[in-house]
Tab-separated table of N, CA and C in Angstrom:
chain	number	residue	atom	x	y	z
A	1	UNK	N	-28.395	-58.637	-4.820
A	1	UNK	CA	-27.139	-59.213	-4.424
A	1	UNK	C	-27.078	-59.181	-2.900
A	2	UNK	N	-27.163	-60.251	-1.930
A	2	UNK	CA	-26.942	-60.380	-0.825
A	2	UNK	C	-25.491	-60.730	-0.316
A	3	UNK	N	-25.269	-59.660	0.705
A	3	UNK	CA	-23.999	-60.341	1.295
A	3	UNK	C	-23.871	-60.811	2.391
A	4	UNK	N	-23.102	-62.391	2.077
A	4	UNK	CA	-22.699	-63.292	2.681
A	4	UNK	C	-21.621	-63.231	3.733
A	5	UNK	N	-22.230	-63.190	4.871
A	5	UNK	CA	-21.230	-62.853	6.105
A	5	UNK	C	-20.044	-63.895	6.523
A	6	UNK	N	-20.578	-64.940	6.179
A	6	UNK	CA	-19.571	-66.495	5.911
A	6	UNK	C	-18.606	-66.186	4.639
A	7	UNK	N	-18.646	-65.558	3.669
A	7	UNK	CA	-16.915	-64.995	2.928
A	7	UNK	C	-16.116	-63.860	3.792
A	8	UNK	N	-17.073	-63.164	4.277
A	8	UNK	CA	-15.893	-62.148	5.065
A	8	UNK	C	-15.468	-62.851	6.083
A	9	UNK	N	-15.871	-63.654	6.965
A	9	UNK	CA	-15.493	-63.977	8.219
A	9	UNK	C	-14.450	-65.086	7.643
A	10	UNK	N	-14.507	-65.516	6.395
A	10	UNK	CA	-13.623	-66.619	6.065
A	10	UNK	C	-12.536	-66.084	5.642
A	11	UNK	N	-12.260	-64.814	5.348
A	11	UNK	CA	-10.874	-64.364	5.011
A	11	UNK	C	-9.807	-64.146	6.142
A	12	UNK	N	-9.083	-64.388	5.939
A	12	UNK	CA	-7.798	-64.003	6.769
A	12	UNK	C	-7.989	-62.617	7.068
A	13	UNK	N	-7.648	-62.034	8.432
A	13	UNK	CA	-7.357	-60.953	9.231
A	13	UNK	C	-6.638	-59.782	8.214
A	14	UNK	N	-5.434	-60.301	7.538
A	14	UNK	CA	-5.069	-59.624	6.895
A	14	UNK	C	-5.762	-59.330	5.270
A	15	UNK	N	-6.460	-60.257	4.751
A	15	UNK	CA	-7.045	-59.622	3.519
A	15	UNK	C	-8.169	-58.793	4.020
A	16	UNK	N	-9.402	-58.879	5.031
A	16	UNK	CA	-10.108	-58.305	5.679
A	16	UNK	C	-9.410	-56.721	5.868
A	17	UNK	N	-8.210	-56.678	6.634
A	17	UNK	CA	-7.571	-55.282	6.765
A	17	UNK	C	-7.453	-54.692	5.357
A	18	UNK	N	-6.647	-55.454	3.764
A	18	UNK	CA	-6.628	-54.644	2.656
A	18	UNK	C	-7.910	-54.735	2.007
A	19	UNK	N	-8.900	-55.259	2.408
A	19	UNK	CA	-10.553	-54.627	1.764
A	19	UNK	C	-10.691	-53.639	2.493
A	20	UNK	N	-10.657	-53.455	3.495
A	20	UNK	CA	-11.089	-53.000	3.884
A	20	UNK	C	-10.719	-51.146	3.811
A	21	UNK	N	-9.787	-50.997	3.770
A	21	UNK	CA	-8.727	-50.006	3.523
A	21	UNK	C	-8.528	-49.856	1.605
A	22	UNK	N	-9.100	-50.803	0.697
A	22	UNK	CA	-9.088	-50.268	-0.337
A	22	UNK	C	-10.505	-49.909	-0.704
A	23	UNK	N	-11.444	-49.961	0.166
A	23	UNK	CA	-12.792	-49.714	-0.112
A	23	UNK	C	-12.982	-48.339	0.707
A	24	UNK	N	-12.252	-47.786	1.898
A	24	UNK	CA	-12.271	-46.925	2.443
A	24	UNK	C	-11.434	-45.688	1.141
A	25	UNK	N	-10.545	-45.997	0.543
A	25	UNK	CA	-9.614	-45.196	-0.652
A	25	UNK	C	-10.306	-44.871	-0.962
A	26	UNK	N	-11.112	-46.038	-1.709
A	26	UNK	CA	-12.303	-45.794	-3.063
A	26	UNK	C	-13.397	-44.766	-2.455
A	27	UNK	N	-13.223	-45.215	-1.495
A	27	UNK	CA	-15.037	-44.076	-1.080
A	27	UNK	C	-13.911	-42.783	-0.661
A	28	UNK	N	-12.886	-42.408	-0.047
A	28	UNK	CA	-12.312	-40.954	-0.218
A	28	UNK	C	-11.791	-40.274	-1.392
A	29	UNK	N	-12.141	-41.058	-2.575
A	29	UNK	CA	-11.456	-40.528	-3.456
A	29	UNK	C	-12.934	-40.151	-4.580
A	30	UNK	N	-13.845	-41.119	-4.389
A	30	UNK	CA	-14.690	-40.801	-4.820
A	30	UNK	C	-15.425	-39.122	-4.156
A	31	UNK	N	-15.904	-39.156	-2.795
A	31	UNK	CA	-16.403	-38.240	-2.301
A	31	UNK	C	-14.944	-36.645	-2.078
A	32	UNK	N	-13.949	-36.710	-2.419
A	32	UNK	CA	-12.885	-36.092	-3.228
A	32	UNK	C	-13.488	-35.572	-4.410
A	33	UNK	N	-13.566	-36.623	-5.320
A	33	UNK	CA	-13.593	-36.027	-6.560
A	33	UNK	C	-15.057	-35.040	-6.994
A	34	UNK	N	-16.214	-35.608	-5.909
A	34	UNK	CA	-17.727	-35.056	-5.793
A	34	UNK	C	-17.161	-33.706	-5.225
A	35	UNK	N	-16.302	-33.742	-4.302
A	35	UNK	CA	-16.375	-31.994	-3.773
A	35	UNK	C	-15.283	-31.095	-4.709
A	36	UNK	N	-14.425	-31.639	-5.395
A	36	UNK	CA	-13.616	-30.851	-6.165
A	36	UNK	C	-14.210	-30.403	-7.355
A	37	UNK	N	-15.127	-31.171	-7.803
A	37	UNK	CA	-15.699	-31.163	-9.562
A	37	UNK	C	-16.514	-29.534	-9.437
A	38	UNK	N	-17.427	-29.340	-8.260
A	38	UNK	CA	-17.806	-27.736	-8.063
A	38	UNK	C	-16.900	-26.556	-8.517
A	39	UNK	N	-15.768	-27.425	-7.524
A	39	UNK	CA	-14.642	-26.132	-7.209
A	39	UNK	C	-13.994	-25.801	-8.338
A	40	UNK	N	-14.001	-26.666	-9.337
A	40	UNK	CA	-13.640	-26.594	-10.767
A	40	UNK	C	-13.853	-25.845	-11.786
A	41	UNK	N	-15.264	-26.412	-11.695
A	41	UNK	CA	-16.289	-25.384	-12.615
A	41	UNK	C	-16.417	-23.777	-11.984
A	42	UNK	N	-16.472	-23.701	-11.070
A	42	UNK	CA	-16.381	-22.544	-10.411
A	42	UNK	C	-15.037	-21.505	-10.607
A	43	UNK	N	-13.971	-22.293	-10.620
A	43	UNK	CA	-12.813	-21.591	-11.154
A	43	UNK	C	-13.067	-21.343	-12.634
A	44	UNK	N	-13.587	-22.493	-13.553
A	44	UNK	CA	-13.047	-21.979	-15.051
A	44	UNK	C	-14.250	-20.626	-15.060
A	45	UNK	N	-15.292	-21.214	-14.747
A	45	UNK	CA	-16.273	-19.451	-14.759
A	45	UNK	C	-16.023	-18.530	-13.853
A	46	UNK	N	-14.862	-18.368	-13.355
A	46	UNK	CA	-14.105	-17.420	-13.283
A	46	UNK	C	-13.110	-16.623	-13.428
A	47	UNK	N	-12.232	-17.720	-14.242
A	47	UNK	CA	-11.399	-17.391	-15.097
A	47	UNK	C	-11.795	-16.848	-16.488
A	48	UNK	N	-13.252	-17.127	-16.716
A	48	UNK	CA	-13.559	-16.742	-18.370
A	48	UNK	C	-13.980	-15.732	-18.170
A	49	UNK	N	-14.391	-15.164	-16.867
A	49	UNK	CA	-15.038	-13.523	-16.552
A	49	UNK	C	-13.871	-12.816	-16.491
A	50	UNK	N	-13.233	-13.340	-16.294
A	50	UNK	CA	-12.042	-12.531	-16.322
A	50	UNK	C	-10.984	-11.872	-17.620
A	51	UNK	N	-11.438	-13.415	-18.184
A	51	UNK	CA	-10.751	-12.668	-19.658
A	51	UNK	C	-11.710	-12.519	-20.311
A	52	UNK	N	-12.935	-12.246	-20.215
A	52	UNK	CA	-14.102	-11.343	-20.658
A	52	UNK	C	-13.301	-9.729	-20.646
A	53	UNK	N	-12.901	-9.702	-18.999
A	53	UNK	CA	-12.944	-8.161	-18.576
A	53	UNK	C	-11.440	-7.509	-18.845
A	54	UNK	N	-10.577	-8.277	-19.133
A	54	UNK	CA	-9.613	-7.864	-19.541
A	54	UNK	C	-9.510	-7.095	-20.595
A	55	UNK	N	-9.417	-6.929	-21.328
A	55	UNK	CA	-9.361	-5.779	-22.407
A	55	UNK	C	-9.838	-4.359	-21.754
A	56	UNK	N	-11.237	-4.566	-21.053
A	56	UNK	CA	-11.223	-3.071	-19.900
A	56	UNK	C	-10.541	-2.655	-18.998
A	57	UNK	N	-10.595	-4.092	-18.569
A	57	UNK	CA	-9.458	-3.175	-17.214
A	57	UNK	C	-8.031	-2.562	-18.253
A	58	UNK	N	-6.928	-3.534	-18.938
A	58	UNK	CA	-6.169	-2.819	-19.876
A	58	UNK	C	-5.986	-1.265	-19.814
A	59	UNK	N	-7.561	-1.073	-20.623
A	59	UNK	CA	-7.792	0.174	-21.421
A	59	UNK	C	-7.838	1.252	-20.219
A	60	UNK	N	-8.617	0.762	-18.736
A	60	UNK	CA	-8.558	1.493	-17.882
A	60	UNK	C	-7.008	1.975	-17.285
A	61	UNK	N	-6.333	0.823	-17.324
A	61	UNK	CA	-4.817	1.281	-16.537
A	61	UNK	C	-4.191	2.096	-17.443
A	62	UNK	N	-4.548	1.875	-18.681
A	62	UNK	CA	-4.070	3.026	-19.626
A	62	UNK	C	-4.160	4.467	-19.500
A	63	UNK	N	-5.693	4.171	-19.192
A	63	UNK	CA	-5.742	5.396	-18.801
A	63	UNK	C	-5.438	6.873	-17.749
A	64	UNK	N	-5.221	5.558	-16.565
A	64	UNK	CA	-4.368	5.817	-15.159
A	64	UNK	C	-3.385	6.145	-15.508
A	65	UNK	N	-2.604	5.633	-16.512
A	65	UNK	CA	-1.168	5.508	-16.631
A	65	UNK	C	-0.483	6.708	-17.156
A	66	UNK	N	-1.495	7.648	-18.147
A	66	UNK	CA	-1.012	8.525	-18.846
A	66	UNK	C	-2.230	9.913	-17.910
A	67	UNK	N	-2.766	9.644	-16.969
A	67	UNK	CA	-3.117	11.013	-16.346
A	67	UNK	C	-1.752	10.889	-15.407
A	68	UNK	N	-1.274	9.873	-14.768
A	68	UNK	CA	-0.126	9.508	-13.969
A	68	UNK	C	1.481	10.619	-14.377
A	69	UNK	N	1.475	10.009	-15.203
A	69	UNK	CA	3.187	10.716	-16.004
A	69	UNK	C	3.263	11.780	-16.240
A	70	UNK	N	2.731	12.670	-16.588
A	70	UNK	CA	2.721	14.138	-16.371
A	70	UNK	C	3.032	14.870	-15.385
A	71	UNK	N	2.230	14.310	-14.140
A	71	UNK	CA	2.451	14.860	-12.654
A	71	UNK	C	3.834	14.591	-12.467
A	72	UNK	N	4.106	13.053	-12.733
A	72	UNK	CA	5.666	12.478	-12.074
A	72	UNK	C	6.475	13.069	-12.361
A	73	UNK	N	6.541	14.012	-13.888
A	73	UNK	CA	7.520	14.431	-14.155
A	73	UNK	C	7.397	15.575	-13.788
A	74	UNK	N	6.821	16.765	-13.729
A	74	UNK	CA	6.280	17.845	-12.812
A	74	UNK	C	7.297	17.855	-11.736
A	75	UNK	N	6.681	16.855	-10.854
A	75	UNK	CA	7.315	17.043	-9.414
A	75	UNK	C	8.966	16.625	-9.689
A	76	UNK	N	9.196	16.133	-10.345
A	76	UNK	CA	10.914	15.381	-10.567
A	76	UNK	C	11.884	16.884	-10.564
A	77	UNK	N	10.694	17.640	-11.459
A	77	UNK	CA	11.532	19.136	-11.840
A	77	UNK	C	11.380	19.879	-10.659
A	78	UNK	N	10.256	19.975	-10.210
A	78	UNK	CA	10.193	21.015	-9.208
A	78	UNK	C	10.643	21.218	-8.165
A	79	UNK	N	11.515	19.777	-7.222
A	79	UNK	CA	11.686	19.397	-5.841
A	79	UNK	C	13.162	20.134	-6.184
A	80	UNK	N	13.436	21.059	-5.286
A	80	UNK	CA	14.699	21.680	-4.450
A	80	UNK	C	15.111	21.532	-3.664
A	81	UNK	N	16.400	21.580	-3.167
A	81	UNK	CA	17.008	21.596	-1.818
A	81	UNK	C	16.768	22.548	-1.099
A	82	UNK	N	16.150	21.756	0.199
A	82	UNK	CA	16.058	22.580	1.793
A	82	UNK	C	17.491	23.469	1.679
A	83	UNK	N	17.061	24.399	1.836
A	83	UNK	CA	18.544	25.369	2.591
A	83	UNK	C	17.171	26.619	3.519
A	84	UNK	N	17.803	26.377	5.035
A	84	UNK	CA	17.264	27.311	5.667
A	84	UNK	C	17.621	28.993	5.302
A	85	UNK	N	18.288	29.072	4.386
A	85	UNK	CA	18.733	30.512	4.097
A	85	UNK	C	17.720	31.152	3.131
A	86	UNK	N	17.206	29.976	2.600
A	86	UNK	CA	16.084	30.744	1.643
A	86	UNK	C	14.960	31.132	1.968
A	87	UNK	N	14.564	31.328	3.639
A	87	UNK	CA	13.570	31.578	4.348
A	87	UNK	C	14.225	33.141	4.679
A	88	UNK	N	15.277	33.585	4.629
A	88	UNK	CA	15.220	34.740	5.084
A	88	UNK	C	15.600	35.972	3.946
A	89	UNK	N	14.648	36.875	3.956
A	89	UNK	CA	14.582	37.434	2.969
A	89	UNK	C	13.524	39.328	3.210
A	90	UNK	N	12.884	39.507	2.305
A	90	UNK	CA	12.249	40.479	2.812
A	90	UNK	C	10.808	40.188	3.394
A	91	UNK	N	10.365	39.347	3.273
A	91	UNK	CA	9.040	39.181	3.878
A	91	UNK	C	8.920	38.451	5.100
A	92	UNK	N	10.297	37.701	5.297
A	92	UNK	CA	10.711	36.879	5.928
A	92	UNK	C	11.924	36.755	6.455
A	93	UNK	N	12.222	36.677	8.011
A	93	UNK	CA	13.057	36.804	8.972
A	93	UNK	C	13.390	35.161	9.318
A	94	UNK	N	14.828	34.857	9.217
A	94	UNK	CA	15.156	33.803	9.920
A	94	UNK	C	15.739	33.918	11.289
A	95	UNK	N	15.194	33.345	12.201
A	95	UNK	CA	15.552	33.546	13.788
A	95	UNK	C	16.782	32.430	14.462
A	96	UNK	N	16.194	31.056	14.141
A	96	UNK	CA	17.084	30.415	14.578
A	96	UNK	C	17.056	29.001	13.104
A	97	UNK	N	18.274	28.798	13.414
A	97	UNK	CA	17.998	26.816	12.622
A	97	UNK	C	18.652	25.819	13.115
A	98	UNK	N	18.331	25.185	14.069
A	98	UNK	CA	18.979	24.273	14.640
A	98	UNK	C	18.505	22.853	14.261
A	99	UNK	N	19.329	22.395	13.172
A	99	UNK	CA	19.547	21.162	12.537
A	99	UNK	C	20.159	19.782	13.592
A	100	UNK	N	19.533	18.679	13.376
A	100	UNK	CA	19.306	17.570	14.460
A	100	UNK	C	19.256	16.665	13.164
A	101	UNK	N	19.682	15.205	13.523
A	101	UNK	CA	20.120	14.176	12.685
A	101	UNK	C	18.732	13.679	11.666
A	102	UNK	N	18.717	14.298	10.341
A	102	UNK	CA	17.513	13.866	9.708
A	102	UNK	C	16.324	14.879	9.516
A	103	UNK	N	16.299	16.159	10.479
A	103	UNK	CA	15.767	17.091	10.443
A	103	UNK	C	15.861	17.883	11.087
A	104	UNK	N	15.117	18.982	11.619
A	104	UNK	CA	15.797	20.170	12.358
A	104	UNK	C	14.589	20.846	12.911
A	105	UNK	N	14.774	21.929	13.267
A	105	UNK	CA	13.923	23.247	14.062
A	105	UNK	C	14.411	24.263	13.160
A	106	UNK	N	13.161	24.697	12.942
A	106	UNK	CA	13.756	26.300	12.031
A	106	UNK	C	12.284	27.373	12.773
A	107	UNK	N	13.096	28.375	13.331
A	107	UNK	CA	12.178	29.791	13.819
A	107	UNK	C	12.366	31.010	13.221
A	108	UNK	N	11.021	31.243	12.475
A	108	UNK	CA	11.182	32.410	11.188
A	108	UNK	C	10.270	33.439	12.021
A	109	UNK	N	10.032	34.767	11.496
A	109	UNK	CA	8.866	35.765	12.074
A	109	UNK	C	8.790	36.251	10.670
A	110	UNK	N	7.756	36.367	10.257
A	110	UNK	CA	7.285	37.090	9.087
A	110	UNK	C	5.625	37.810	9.034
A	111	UNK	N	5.369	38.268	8.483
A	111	UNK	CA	3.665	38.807	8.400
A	111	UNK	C	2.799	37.831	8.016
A	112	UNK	N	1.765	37.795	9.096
A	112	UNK	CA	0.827	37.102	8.764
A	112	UNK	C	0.365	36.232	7.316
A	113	UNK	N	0.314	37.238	6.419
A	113	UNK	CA	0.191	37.303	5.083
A	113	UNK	C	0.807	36.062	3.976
A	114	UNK	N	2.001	35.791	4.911
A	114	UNK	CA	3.308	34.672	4.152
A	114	UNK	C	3.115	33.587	5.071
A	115	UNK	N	1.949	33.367	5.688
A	115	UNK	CA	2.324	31.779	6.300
A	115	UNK	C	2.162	30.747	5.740
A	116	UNK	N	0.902	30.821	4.621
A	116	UNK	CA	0.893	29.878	3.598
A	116	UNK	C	1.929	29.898	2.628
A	117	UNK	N	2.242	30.948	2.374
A	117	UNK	CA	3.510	30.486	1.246
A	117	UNK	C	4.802	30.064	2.054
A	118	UNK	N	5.021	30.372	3.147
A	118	UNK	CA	5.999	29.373	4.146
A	118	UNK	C	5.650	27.995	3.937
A	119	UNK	N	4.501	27.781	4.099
A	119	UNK	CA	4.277	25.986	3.906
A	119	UNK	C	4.385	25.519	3.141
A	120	UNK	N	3.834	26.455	1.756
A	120	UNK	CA	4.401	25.980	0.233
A	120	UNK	C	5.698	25.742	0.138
A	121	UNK	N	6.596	26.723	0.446
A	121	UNK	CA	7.857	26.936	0.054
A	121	UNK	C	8.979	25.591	0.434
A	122	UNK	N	8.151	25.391	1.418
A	122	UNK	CA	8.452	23.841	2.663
A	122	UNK	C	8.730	22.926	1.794
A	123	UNK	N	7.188	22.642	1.379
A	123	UNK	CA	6.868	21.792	0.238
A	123	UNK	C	7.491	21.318	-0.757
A	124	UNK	N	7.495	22.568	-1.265
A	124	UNK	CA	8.471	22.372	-2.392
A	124	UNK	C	10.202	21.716	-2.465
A	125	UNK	N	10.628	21.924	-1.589
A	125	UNK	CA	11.929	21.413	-1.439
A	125	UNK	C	11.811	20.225	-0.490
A	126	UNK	N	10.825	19.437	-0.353
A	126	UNK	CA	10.838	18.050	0.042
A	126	UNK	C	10.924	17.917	1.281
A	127	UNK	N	10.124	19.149	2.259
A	127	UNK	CA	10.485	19.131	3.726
A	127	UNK	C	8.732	18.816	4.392
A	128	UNK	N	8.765	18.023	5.509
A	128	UNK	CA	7.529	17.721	5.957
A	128	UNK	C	7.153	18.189	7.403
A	129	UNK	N	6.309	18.949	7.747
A	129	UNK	CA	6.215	19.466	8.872
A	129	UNK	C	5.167	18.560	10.139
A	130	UNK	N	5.995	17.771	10.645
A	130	UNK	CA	5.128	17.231	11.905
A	130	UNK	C	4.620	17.660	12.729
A	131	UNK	N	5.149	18.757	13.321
A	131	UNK	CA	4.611	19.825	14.247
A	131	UNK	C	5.415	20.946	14.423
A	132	UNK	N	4.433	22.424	14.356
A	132	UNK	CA	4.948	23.597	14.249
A	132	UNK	C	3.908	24.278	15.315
A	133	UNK	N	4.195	26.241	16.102
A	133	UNK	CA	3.683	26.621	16.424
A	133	UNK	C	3.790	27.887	15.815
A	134	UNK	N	2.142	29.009	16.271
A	134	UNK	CA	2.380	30.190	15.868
A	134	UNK	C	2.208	30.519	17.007
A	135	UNK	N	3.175	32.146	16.968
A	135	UNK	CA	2.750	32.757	18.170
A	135	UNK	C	2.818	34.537	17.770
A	136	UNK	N	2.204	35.351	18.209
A	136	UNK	CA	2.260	37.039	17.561
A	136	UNK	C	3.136	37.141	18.447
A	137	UNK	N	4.038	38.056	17.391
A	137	UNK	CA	5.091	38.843	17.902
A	137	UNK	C	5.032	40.366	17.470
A	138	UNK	N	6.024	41.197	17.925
A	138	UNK	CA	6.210	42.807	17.320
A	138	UNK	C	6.041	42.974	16.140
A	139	UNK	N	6.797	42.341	15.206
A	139	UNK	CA	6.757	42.694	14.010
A	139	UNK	C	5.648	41.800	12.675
A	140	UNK	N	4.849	40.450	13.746
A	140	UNK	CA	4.034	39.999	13.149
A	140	UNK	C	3.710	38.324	13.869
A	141	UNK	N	4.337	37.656	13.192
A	141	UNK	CA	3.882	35.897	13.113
A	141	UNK	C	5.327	35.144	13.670
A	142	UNK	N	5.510	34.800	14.551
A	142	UNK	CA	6.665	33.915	14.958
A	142	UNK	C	5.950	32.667	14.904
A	143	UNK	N	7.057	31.394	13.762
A	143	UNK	CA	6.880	29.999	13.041
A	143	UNK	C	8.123	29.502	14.257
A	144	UNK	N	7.313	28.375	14.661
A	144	UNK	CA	8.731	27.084	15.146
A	144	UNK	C	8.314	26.431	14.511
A	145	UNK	N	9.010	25.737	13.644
A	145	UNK	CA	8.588	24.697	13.233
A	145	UNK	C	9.438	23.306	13.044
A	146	UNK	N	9.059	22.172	13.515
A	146	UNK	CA	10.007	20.840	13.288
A	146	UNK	C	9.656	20.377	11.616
A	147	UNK	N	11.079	20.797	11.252
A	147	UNK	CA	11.337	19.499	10.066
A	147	UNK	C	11.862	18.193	9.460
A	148	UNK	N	11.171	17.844	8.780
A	148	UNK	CA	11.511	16.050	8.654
A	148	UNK	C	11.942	16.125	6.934
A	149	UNK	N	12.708	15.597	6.598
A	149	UNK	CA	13.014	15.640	4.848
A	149	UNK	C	11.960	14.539	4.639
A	150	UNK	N	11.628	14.432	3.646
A	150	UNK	CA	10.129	13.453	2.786
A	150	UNK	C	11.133	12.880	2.138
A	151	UNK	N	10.679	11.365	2.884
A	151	UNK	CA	11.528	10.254	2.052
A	151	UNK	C	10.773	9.932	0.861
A	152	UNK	N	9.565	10.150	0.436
A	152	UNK	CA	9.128	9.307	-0.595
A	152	UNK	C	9.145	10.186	-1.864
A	153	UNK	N	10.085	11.377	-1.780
A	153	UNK	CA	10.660	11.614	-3.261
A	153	UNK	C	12.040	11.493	-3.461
């Protein structure tokens, strides 16, 4: 099939412009549909791996789910209210507590022996320590310590 340059040149300006522009469609819609048809197949075989793997993953979050709930409820029971009064006691001396909007300064002296269970004790009632110092004193361990309440219980 040869083409005849005497029919194109014989058309009007304007049918020349809509060949021309419906042959340009045709070829973007064609080379469209060549690059999408990959992207296609590529999705459904990945969608079928997927509900291949579903039933495991499932069984896995299940399993997350119920080592999960035990703890949550644990901690629900255990969290107490900060009161600086419960730092002073026999093992433990309260010095100062100077409370500031949201958290405070609390300075205890106690024996060496109780500094970890000071941090526990922290803990436990939902208090977070950003920065604290030790320093020896007479009767043992002087704590400054800044507290922050733990928003995420």
């Amino acid at each position: 099939m040869s083409l005849n340059p005497e029919v194109w040149l014989a058309l009007s300006p304007r049918m020349r412009a809509i060949c021309w522009l419906a042959a340009m469609f045709s070829s973007v819609l064609l080379i469209g549909w060549f690059a999408i048809r990959p992207l296609n197949q590529t999705q459904r075989l990945t969608q079928r791996q997927q509900s291949a793997l579903q039933p495991e993953l499932q069984a896995e979050w299940r399993k997350l789910r119920a080592l999960a709930l035990p703890e949550a409820q644990s901690t629900v029971t255990q969290v107490r209210r900060f009161s600086p009064l419960d730092f002073h006691g026999q093992s433990r001396q309260l010095l100062r507590w100077q409370p500031m909007q949201g958290d405070g300064e609390l300075v205890l002296e106690s024996r060496w022996s109780q500094a970890v269970e000071t941090f526990s004790l922290l803990a436990e009632r939902g208090m977070q320590i950003p920065a604290f110092s030790l320093s020896a004193s007479e009767s043992g361990l002087r704590f400054t310590l800044q507290l922050e309440h733990d928003d995420d219980g």
